[in-house]
Coordinates of C-alpha atoms in Angstrom, one line a residue:
X1 CA 15.7 -195.2 73.7
X2 CA 13.8 -198.0 75.5
X3 CA 14.8 -200.5 72.9
X4 CA 18.5 -199.7 73.3
X5 CA 21.2 -200.8 75.6
X6 CA 24.5 -199.0 75.4
X7 CA 27.8 -200.7 76.4
X8 CA 30.7 -198.7 77.6
X9 CA 33.5 -198.5 75.1
X10 CA 36.5 -198.4 77.4
X11 CA 39.5 -200.5 76.7
X12 CA 40.8 -202.0 80.0
X13 CA 44.2 -203.6 79.4
X14 CA 43.6 -206.2 82.1
X15 CA 40.4 -207.4 80.5
X16 CA 40.5 -210.3 78.1
X17 CA 38.2 -213.0 76.8
X18 CA 39.3 -215.1 79.7
X19 CA 37.2 -212.9 82.0
X20 CA 34.2 -214.5 80.3
X21 CA 35.3 -218.1 80.3
X22 CA 37.4 -218.6 83.5
X23 CA 34.4 -218.5 85.9
X24 CA 32.7 -221.3 83.9
X25 CA 35.9 -223.3 83.7
X26 CA 36.3 -222.8 87.4
X27 CA 33.2 -224.8 88.0
X28 CA 34.5 -228.0 86.4
X29 CA 38.0 -227.7 84.8
X30 CA 38.3 -231.4 84.2
X31 CA 35.3 -231.2 81.9
X32 CA 37.6 -230.0 79.1
X33 CA 40.2 -232.7 79.4
X34 CA 40.4 -234.7 76.1
X35 CA 38.0 -232.4 74.3
X36 CA 39.1 -230.9 71.0
X37 CA 37.1 -227.8 70.4
X38 CA 37.8 -224.3 69.3
X39 CA 35.3 -222.4 71.5
X40 CA 35.2 -224.0 75.0
X41 CA 32.5 -221.7 76.3
X42 CA 30.0 -219.8 74.1
X43 CA 28.5 -216.5 75.0
X44 CA 25.0 -217.1 76.2
X45 CA 22.1 -215.0 74.9
X46 CA 21.8 -211.8 76.9
X47 CA 25.5 -211.9 78.1
X48 CA 26.5 -209.6 75.2
X49 CA 25.0 -206.8 77.3
X50 CA 26.9 -207.8 80.4
X51 CA 30.5 -207.7 79.1
X52 CA 32.4 -204.7 77.7
X53 CA 32.5 -203.9 74.0
X54 CA 36.3 -204.7 73.9
X55 CA 35.6 -208.1 75.4
X56 CA 32.8 -208.7 72.9
X57 CA 34.9 -207.7 69.9
X58 CA 37.8 -209.9 71.2
X59 CA 35.4 -212.8 71.5
X60 CA 34.1 -212.1 68.0
X61 CA 37.6 -212.3 66.7
X62 CA 38.0 -215.7 68.4
X63 CA 34.9 -216.9 66.6
X64 CA 36.2 -215.6 63.3
X65 CA 39.5 -217.3 63.8
X66 CA 38.2 -220.5 65.3
X67 CA 39.0 -223.8 63.6
X68 CA 35.8 -225.6 64.4
X69 CA 35.6 -229.3 65.0
X70 CA 33.0 -232.0 64.8
X71 CA 32.8 -232.1 68.6
X72 CA 31.2 -228.6 68.6
X73 CA 29.1 -229.0 65.5
X74 CA 31.3 -228.5 62.5
X75 CA 30.1 -230.2 59.4
X76 CA 26.5 -230.8 58.3
X77 CA 25.9 -234.5 57.6
X78 CA 22.3 -234.2 56.5
X79 CA 21.9 -230.6 55.2
X80 CA 23.2 -228.4 52.4
X81 CA 25.0 -225.1 52.6
X82 CA 21.7 -223.4 51.9
X83 CA 20.3 -224.9 55.1
X84 CA 17.9 -227.2 53.2
X85 CA 17.9 -231.0 53.7
X86 CA 20.1 -233.1 51.5
X87 CA 18.6 -234.1 48.2
X88 CA 19.8 -237.7 49.0
X89 CA 19.8 -238.2 52.8
X90 CA 21.1 -241.8 52.2
X91 CA 24.5 -240.3 51.3
X92 CA 25.3 -238.0 54.3
X93 CA 28.2 -235.6 54.2
X94 CA 30.5 -237.6 56.4
X95 CA 34.0 -238.8 55.8
X96 CA 35.2 -238.8 53.0
X97 CA 32.4 -236.6 51.8
X98 CA 32.5 -234.2 54.7
X99 CA 34.6 -231.5 52.8
X100 CA 34.2 -230.3 49.3
X101 CA 36.2 -227.3 48.0
X102 CA 33.4 -226.3 45.7
X103 CA 30.0 -227.2 47.2
X104 CA 31.3 -227.0 50.8
X105 CA 31.8 -227.4 53.7
X106 CA 35.2 -226.1 52.5
X107 CA 37.1 -224.5 55.4
X108 CA 37.7 -224.8 59.1
X109 CA 37.7 -221.1 59.9
X110 CA 36.5 -217.8 58.5
X111 CA 40.1 -216.7 58.5
X112 CA 41.0 -219.6 56.4
X113 CA 39.9 -217.5 53.4
X114 CA 39.7 -214.0 54.9
X115 CA 43.4 -213.6 55.8
X116 CA 45.2 -211.1 53.6
X117 CA 46.9 -209.0 54.8
X118 CA 45.3 -209.7 58.2
X119 CA 42.5 -211.9 59.7
X120 CA 39.3 -210.5 58.3
X121 CA 40.9 -209.3 55.1
X122 CA 40.6 -210.6 51.6
X123 CA 42.3 -213.6 50.1
X124 CA 44.6 -215.1 47.5
X125 CA 43.2 -216.6 44.4
X126 CA 43.2 -220.0 46.1
X127 CA 40.6 -218.7 48.6
X128 CA 37.9 -218.1 45.9
X129 CA 34.3 -218.8 46.9
X130 CA 32.1 -220.9 44.6
X131 CA 28.8 -219.0 45.1
X132 CA 25.6 -221.1 44.7
X133 CA 27.5 -224.4 44.5
X134 CA 26.2 -225.0 48.0
X135 CA 22.7 -225.9 46.6
X136 CA 24.3 -229.3 45.7
X137 CA 24.8 -231.9 48.3
X138 CA 28.3 -232.7 47.2
X139 CA 29.3 -231.6 43.7
X140 CA 30.9 -234.4 41.8
X141 CA 30.0 -233.8 38.1
X142 CA 29.5 -237.5 37.9
X143 CA 27.0 -238.3 35.0
X144 CA 26.1 -241.6 36.7
X145 CA 24.4 -239.5 39.4
X146 CA 21.0 -238.5 38.2
X147 CA 19.5 -237.2 41.4
X148 CA 18.6 -233.5 41.2
X149 CA 21.1 -231.4 43.2
X150 CA 22.9 -234.3 44.6
X151 CA 26.1 -234.0 42.7
X152 CA 25.7 -233.4 39.0
X153 CA 22.2 -232.4 38.0
X154 CA 20.8 -228.9 38.5
X155 CA 17.2 -227.8 39.1
X156 CA 16.4 -227.9 35.3
X157 CA 17.4 -231.5 35.0
X158 CA 20.7 -230.7 33.2
X159 CA 24.1 -232.1 33.9
X160 CA 26.3 -229.2 35.1
X161 CA 29.9 -228.4 34.3
X162 CA 32.4 -226.3 36.3
X163 CA 31.5 -223.4 34.1
X164 CA 27.8 -223.3 34.9
X165 CA 27.4 -224.9 38.3
X166 CA 28.6 -222.0 40.3
X167 CA 29.8 -218.3 40.2
X168 CA 33.5 -218.0 40.9
X169 CA 34.2 -215.0 43.1
X170 CA 37.1 -213.4 44.9
X171 CA 37.2 -213.3 48.7
X172 CA 37.1 -209.6 49.7
X173 CA 37.9 -208.1 53.0
X174 CA 35.8 -206.8 55.9
X175 CA 37.9 -203.8 57.0
X176 CA 35.7 -200.8 57.3
X177 CA 32.5 -202.8 56.8
X178 CA 30.7 -201.2 59.8
X179 CA 30.9 -197.8 57.9
X180 CA 29.7 -199.5 54.7
X181 CA 26.7 -201.1 56.5
X182 CA 25.8 -197.7 58.1
X183 CA 26.0 -196.0 54.7
X184 CA 23.6 -198.6 53.3
X185 CA 21.2 -198.1 56.1
X186 CA 21.1 -194.4 55.7
X187 CA 20.7 -194.6 51.9
X188 CA 17.9 -197.2 52.3
X189 CA 16.0 -194.8 54.6
X190 CA 16.4 -191.9 52.2
X191 CA 15.2 -194.0 49.2
X192 CA 12.2 -195.2 51.2
X193 CA 11.3 -191.7 52.2
X194 CA 11.4 -190.6 48.6
X195 CA 9.3 -193.6 47.7
X196 CA 6.7 -192.8 50.3
X197 CA 6.5 -189.1 49.4
X198 CA 5.6 -189.8 45.8
X199 CA 1.9 -189.3 45.0
X200 CA -0.2 -191.7 43.0
X201 CA 0.4 -191.5 39.3
X202 CA 3.9 -190.0 39.7
X203 CA 7.4 -191.2 39.2
X204 CA 9.5 -190.4 42.2
X205 CA 13.2 -189.7 41.6
X206 CA 15.4 -191.9 43.8
X207 CA 18.6 -190.2 44.9
X208 CA 20.7 -190.6 48.0
X209 CA 24.1 -189.0 48.8
X210 CA 24.3 -187.7 45.3
X211 CA 23.8 -191.1 43.7
X212 CA 20.9 -191.6 41.4
X213 CA 18.9 -194.8 41.5
X214 CA 16.5 -193.9 38.7
X215 CA 12.7 -193.3 39.1
X216 CA 10.0 -195.3 40.9
X217 CA 6.5 -195.1 39.5
X218 CA 3.5 -195.3 41.9
X219 CA 0.7 -196.2 39.6
X220 CA -2.8 -194.6 39.9
X221 CA -4.2 -198.0 41.1
X222 CA -1.7 -198.1 44.0
X223 CA 0.6 -200.7 42.4
X224 CA 4.3 -200.0 41.7
X225 CA 6.4 -200.0 38.6
X226 CA 10.2 -200.5 39.2
X227 CA 11.2 -200.7 35.5
X228 CA 13.0 -197.4 35.7
X229 CA 14.8 -198.0 38.9
X230 CA 18.5 -198.5 38.6
X231 CA 21.3 -200.1 40.5
X232 CA 19.3 -202.1 43.1
X233 CA 19.1 -205.9 43.4
X234 CA 16.0 -207.8 42.4
X235 CA 14.9 -208.6 46.0
X236 CA 14.8 -204.9 46.8
X237 CA 12.5 -204.3 43.8
X238 CA 10.0 -207.0 44.5
X239 CA 6.5 -205.8 44.9
X240 CA 3.1 -207.4 45.0
X241 CA -0.2 -205.5 44.6
X242 CA 0.0 -202.3 46.6
X243 CA 2.9 -203.4 48.7
X244 CA 5.8 -201.2 47.8
X245 CA 9.3 -202.4 46.9
X246 CA 11.7 -202.3 49.9
X247 CA 14.5 -200.4 48.0
X248 CA 17.0 -201.8 50.5
X249 CA 20.6 -201.2 49.7
X250 CA 22.4 -204.6 50.1
X251 CA 26.1 -203.8 50.5
X252 CA 27.4 -207.3 50.9
X253 CA 28.2 -210.0 48.3
X254 CA 29.5 -208.6 45.0
X255 CA 26.0 -208.7 43.5
X256 CA 24.4 -206.7 46.3
X257 CA 22.6 -209.8 47.7
X258 CA 23.0 -209.5 51.5
X259 CA 21.7 -206.8 53.8
X260 CA 24.0 -207.0 56.8
X261 CA 27.1 -208.4 58.4
X262 CA 24.9 -210.5 60.5
X263 CA 23.0 -212.1 57.6
X264 CA 26.4 -212.6 55.9
X265 CA 27.7 -214.4 58.9
X266 CA 24.7 -216.6 59.5
X267 CA 25.0 -217.7 55.9
X268 CA 28.7 -218.3 55.9
X269 CA 29.0 -220.2 59.2
X270 CA 26.5 -222.8 57.8
X271 CA 27.7 -222.7 54.2
X272 CA 31.5 -223.0 54.8
X273 CA 31.8 -224.7 58.2
X274 CA 28.5 -226.4 58.9
X275 CA 28.1 -224.3 62.1
X276 CA 24.4 -223.5 62.5
X277 CA 23.2 -220.5 64.4
X278 CA 20.2 -220.8 66.7
X279 CA 18.6 -217.6 65.2
X280 CA 18.7 -219.1 61.7
X281 CA 17.8 -222.8 62.6
X282 CA 16.0 -222.6 65.9
X283 CA 16.7 -223.2 69.6
X284 CA 17.6 -226.8 70.4
X285 CA 17.2 -227.7 66.7
X286 CA 19.5 -230.2 64.9
X287 CA 18.6 -229.9 61.2
X288 CA 21.9 -231.3 60.0
X289 CA 21.6 -234.3 62.4
X290 CA 25.1 -234.1 63.7
X291 CA 24.0 -234.5 67.3
X292 CA 24.9 -230.9 68.3
X293 CA 22.3 -228.2 68.9
X294 CA 22.7 -224.5 69.4
X295 CA 26.1 -224.5 67.7
X296 CA 26.2 -220.7 67.6
X297 CA 24.2 -218.6 70.0
X298 CA 22.5 -215.3 69.1
X299 CA 25.1 -213.6 71.3
X300 CA 27.8 -215.3 69.3
X301 CA 26.5 -213.8 66.1
X302 CA 26.3 -210.4 67.7
X303 CA 30.0 -210.7 68.8
X304 CA 31.3 -211.8 65.4
X305 CA 29.3 -209.1 63.6
X306 CA 30.7 -206.4 65.9
X307 CA 34.2 -207.8 65.3
X308 CA 33.8 -207.3 61.6
X309 CA 32.0 -204.0 61.9
X310 CA 34.7 -202.4 64.1
X311 CA 37.8 -203.6 62.1
X312 CA 40.2 -200.8 61.3
X313 CA 39.4 -198.8 58.1
X314 CA 41.7 -199.0 55.2
X315 CA 43.9 -196.1 54.2
X316 CA 46.9 -195.4 51.9
X317 CA 50.5 -196.5 51.9
X318 CA 52.7 -193.9 50.1
X319 CA 56.5 -194.5 50.2
X320 CA 58.9 -191.7 51.0
X321 CA 60.1 -191.5 47.5
X322 CA 59.6 -188.2 45.7
X323 CA 58.8 -189.9 42.4
X324 CA 56.2 -192.1 44.0
X325 CA 54.7 -189.2 45.9
X326 CA 54.4 -187.1 42.7
X327 CA 52.8 -190.1 40.9
X328 CA 50.2 -190.4 43.7
X329 CA 49.3 -186.8 43.7
X330 CA 48.9 -186.8 39.9
X331 CA 47.2 -190.2 39.8
X332 CA 44.5 -189.2 42.3
X333 CA 43.8 -186.1 40.2
X334 CA 43.5 -188.3 37.0
X335 CA 41.2 -190.7 38.8
X336 CA 38.8 -187.9 39.4
X337 CA 39.2 -186.1 36.1
X338 CA 38.5 -189.1 33.8
X339 CA 35.3 -190.0 35.9
X340 CA 36.4 -192.9 38.0
X341 CA 35.1 -191.2 41.1
X342 CA 31.6 -191.0 39.6
X343 CA 31.0 -194.6 40.8
X344 CA 34.1 -195.2 43.0
X345 CA 32.8 -192.4 45.2
X346 CA 33.5 -191.1 48.7
X347 CA 30.1 -190.9 50.5
X348 CA 29.0 -189.0 53.6
X349 CA 27.6 -190.5 56.8
X350 CA 25.4 -187.8 58.3
X351 CA 24.5 -187.1 61.9
X352 CA 20.7 -186.8 61.5
X353 CA 19.8 -190.3 60.2
X354 CA 20.2 -193.6 62.0
X355 CA 17.3 -195.9 61.1
X356 CA 16.2 -197.9 64.1
X357 CA 18.3 -195.8 66.6
X358 CA 16.7 -192.3 66.5
X359 CA 18.8 -189.6 68.2
X360 CA 22.1 -191.2 67.4
X361 CA 24.3 -190.1 64.5
X362 CA 24.8 -192.3 61.5
X363 CA 28.3 -193.5 62.6
X364 CA 26.9 -195.3 65.6
X365 CA 26.7 -198.9 64.5
X366 CA 24.3 -201.3 66.3
X367 CA 23.2 -204.8 66.2
X368 CA 20.8 -206.0 64.9
X369 CA 20.3 -204.2 61.6
X370 CA 16.7 -202.9 61.4
X371 CA 16.5 -204.1 57.8
X372 CA 17.5 -207.7 58.6
X373 CA 15.2 -210.1 56.7
X374 CA 13.0 -212.2 58.9
X375 CA 11.6 -214.3 56.0
X376 CA 12.6 -215.5 52.6
X377 CA 16.0 -216.7 51.4
X378 CA 18.9 -216.6 53.9
X379 CA 16.5 -216.0 56.8
X380 CA 15.5 -215.6 59.5
X381 CA 18.0 -213.2 61.1
X382 CA 17.8 -211.4 64.4
X383 CA 15.2 -208.6 64.5
X384 CA 15.4 -205.3 66.3
X385 CA 12.9 -205.4 69.1
X386 CA 12.2 -206.6 72.7
X387 CA 14.3 -209.3 74.2
X388 CA 13.0 -212.5 72.7
X389 CA 15.9 -214.8 71.8
X390 CA 16.6 -215.9 69.1
X391 CA 13.9 -213.9 67.3
X392 CA 14.6 -210.3 68.5
X393 CA 16.8 -208.3 70.8
X394 CA 17.3 -204.6 71.7
X395 CA 20.1 -202.6 70.0
X396 CA 23.7 -203.0 71.2
X397 CA 25.7 -200.1 69.8
X398 CA 29.2 -198.7 69.4
X399 CA 30.5 -195.4 68.0
X400 CA 32.6 -196.4 64.9
X401 CA 34.7 -193.2 65.2
X402 CA 35.9 -194.0 68.7
X403 CA 39.7 -194.0 69.0
X404 CA 39.5 -196.9 71.4
X405 CA 38.5 -199.2 68.6
X406 CA 41.1 -200.8 66.3
X407 CA 43.1 -198.1 64.5
X408 CA 43.0 -196.2 62.2
X409 CA 39.4 -194.8 62.4
X410 CA 37.5 -192.2 60.4
X411 CA 36.7 -188.9 62.1
X412 CA 33.8 -186.6 62.4
X413 CA 34.4 -183.3 60.6
X414 CA 31.7 -180.6 60.8
X415 CA 29.0 -183.1 61.7
X416 CA 29.8 -185.6 58.9
X417 CA 32.0 -188.6 58.4
X418 CA 33.3 -188.9 54.9
X419 CA 33.8 -192.6 54.0
X420 CA 36.4 -193.0 51.3
X421 CA 35.4 -196.5 50.3
X422 CA 35.4 -195.6 46.6
X423 CA 31.9 -197.1 45.9
X424 CA 28.4 -195.8 45.2
X425 CA 26.9 -199.1 46.6
X426 CA 25.1 -199.4 43.3
X427 CA 24.9 -202.3 40.8
X428 CA 26.4 -201.6 37.4
X429 CA 27.0 -203.6 34.2
X430 CA 30.6 -203.0 33.0
X431 CA 30.7 -206.1 30.8
X432 CA 31.4 -205.7 27.0
X433 CA 28.3 -207.5 25.7
X434 CA 25.9 -207.9 28.7
X435 CA 25.6 -211.5 27.6
X436 CA 26.1 -214.0 30.5
X437 CA 26.4 -216.9 28.0
X438 CA 29.5 -215.5 26.3
X439 CA 30.9 -212.6 28.2
X440 CA 33.7 -213.6 30.7
X441 CA 32.9 -210.6 32.9
X442 CA 29.4 -212.0 33.6
X443 CA 28.3 -215.0 35.6
X444 CA 26.2 -218.0 34.5
X445 CA 23.8 -217.8 37.5
X446 CA 21.9 -214.8 38.9
X447 CA 22.2 -214.9 42.7
X448 CA 19.4 -212.4 43.1
X449 CA 16.8 -214.6 41.5
X450 CA 15.1 -217.7 42.9
X451 CA 17.2 -220.8 42.5
X452 CA 16.0 -222.9 39.6
X453 CA 13.9 -220.1 38.0
X454 CA 14.4 -218.9 34.4
X455 CA 15.9 -215.7 35.8
X456 CA 18.4 -217.6 37.9
X457 CA 19.7 -219.5 34.8
X458 CA 19.7 -216.4 32.7
X459 CA 22.9 -215.3 34.4
X460 CA 24.1 -211.9 35.7
X461 CA 26.3 -209.1 34.5
X462 CA 25.6 -206.5 37.3
X463 CA 27.9 -206.1 40.2
X464 CA 28.2 -203.6 43.1
X465 CA 30.9 -201.0 42.5
X466 CA 34.0 -202.5 44.0
X467 CA 35.0 -200.9 47.2
X468 CA 38.6 -199.8 46.4
X469 CA 39.7 -198.9 49.9
X470 CA 42.1 -201.5 51.0
X471 CA 41.7 -203.5 47.8
X472 CA 45.3 -203.5 46.7
X473 CA 46.9 -205.7 49.3
X474 CA 44.0 -208.2 49.9
X475 CA 45.6 -211.2 48.2
X476 CA 46.6 -209.9 44.7
X477 CA 43.5 -211.1 43.0
X478 CA 41.5 -208.4 41.2
X479 CA 38.0 -207.9 39.8
X480 CA 34.9 -209.7 41.1
X481 CA 36.2 -213.0 39.9
X482 CA 39.7 -212.5 41.2
X483 CA 41.3 -213.8 37.9
X484 CA 43.4 -210.7 37.3
X485 CA 46.8 -210.4 38.9
X486 CA 47.1 -206.6 38.4
X487 CA 44.9 -203.6 38.9
X488 CA 45.7 -202.5 35.4
X489 CA 44.0 -205.6 34.0
X490 CA 40.9 -204.7 36.0
X491 CA 40.9 -201.1 34.7
X492 CA 41.2 -202.3 31.1
X493 CA 38.3 -204.7 31.7
X494 CA 35.9 -201.8 32.3
X495 CA 33.3 -201.7 29.5
X496 CA 29.5 -201.2 29.4
X497 CA 28.5 -198.4 31.9
X498 CA 32.2 -197.7 32.5
X499 CA 33.2 -197.6 28.8
X500 CA 33.7 -193.9 28.7
X501 CA 36.1 -194.0 31.7
X502 CA 38.1 -196.9 30.3
X503 CA 38.4 -195.1 26.9
X504 CA 39.6 -192.0 28.8
X505 CA 42.2 -194.1 30.5
X506 CA 43.3 -195.6 27.3
X507 CA 43.7 -192.1 25.8
X508 CA 46.0 -191.0 28.5
X509 CA 49.8 -190.8 27.9
X510 CA 51.6 -193.7 29.4
X511 CA 53.0 -191.7 32.3
X512 CA 49.5 -190.5 33.3
X513 CA 48.3 -194.1 33.2
X514 CA 51.2 -195.1 35.4
X515 CA 50.3 -192.4 37.8
X516 CA 46.7 -193.6 38.1
X517 CA 47.9 -197.1 38.7
X518 CA 50.3 -195.8 41.4
X519 CA 47.4 -194.1 43.1
X520 CA 45.4 -197.4 43.1
X521 CA 48.4 -199.2 44.5
X522 CA 48.3 -196.9 47.6
X523 CA 44.8 -198.1 48.6
X524 CA 45.7 -200.6 51.2
X525 CA 44.7 -202.2 54.5
X526 CA 47.2 -200.6 56.9
X527 CA 49.3 -202.3 59.6
X528 CA 47.3 -202.9 62.8
X529 CA 47.4 -200.0 65.1
X530 CA 48.4 -197.4 62.5
X531 CA 47.9 -193.9 63.9
X532 CA 47.2 -192.3 60.6
X533 CA 45.1 -193.0 57.5
X534 CA 48.2 -192.4 55.4
X535 CA 51.5 -194.1 56.2
X536 CA 54.8 -194.5 54.6
X537 CA 56.4 -197.8 53.6
X538 CA 57.5 -198.3 57.2
X539 CA 54.1 -197.8 58.6
X540 CA 54.9 -194.3 60.0
X541 CA 52.3 -191.6 59.8
X542 CA 52.6 -189.4 56.7
X543 CA 51.4 -185.9 56.2
X544 CA 49.3 -186.1 53.1
X545 CA 48.7 -184.3 50.8
X546 CA 52.0 -182.5 51.3
X547 CA 51.8 -178.8 52.2
X548 CA 51.7 -176.3 49.4
X549 CA 54.9 -174.8 50.6
X550 CA 57.0 -177.9 50.5
X551 CA 59.7 -178.0 47.8
X552 CA 59.9 -180.3 44.8
X553 CA 62.8 -182.1 46.6
X554 CA 60.7 -182.6 49.7
X555 CA 57.9 -184.1 47.6

């Protein structure tokens, strides 16, 4: 474990973030007078290994909730949300062009959108993200503007509209995301092992945790054929010559585009706030020409990633009403019986597989993710390796099942942690027609293709199976686009690969449909500090499912 540094996970009530910043303030307290900044002192690279995990998480929460200002680097006058230079540097993104709700920067803080029902959660419809609009300098739709990707013209030379300039998506929550990322790491390692074991001239079946990803052919000449692989994003299927496809499970973004919380955060800080990390943009670099360098340290990104990874896991809220309790019992059974759980699955984290951290069980989360991309779109990101900031660093890890982390937590039972996230982490097409040009459940642009390419403009109908844990109280906007106000609408919109399940739902008697909806309503982010994964309407722990001996009146 030479590449690993472990931090003690002991909550000390007297410790707070001020233990980090006070010594620095003590050197020159007057230096902050008159300054208007959200983060007075940033964690310096290497210091993440010198403070406790609780302090690191608390600091990460401060970064997530920080309302950044221009004095510390907020905004990006000369660069896009993609990180590329502006198409028209003569029109910098300064007042009044410094904010743009569609092409961004569009918010002051991460929690500006991720706030329902708590900071780090999902968001109301008004917090929708306009994915891929950030490739424009400042989207205006002004037909007098003919400069490509300045404000109205896309890569093909066509004037865009609000319907085809961007993909409109719901803001989803980060609760339980550490477990999700660890599932993706384990599944990636298992798929890669199956890939590597397949002999030349064969088609290796790809299966992980009971989920089938189709068949990968290793041609006799050493090349690879991914045409029969299912449910993986295009970047994970890319192969050239004898170089195999990575088969990486990408659990973040609703089209399975992003590998890790860290990559997601690197992207978002620049995209939405104009805060540029040194690991993405370089030490002492100022690509947005705002006069501020090293706006976010590598240690900062570790802290904010750990904050998200260790957030409490969602659970269930079931009121102490016998009728509601009965509906939940029956609704959960219907959910399984009509096949919803085939894709909205509960998956196991096992003890014998932690890629990059051998010897540790799969529920031990660490930064950085060993599959973080170093090159290509949305790169570089910190690599696992020797201390060489901002390129690489050793692992910093935390046991996600520890009761000293924000409650509630999942537990280890018989050497396994079952993760009831209700997802198979696989891409599916559940649209009615699979035609992005006409189907409202599809998107006009394919985020998993190179921007401006024919595939990019062909659109997309495949989305990662929605993680249903905690989905019901994350802002009241449902489906990947967030345009439904009820879970029932989302159920009724299931077609394509989920047509059989939707028809089974439609065939149910009304009371059975209502029971299933009541079950879905129970899947919520719980009040902070909940001591149980199932609580009643007052937040009190609830014994669930009720014991077989309880009477009908008790239930």
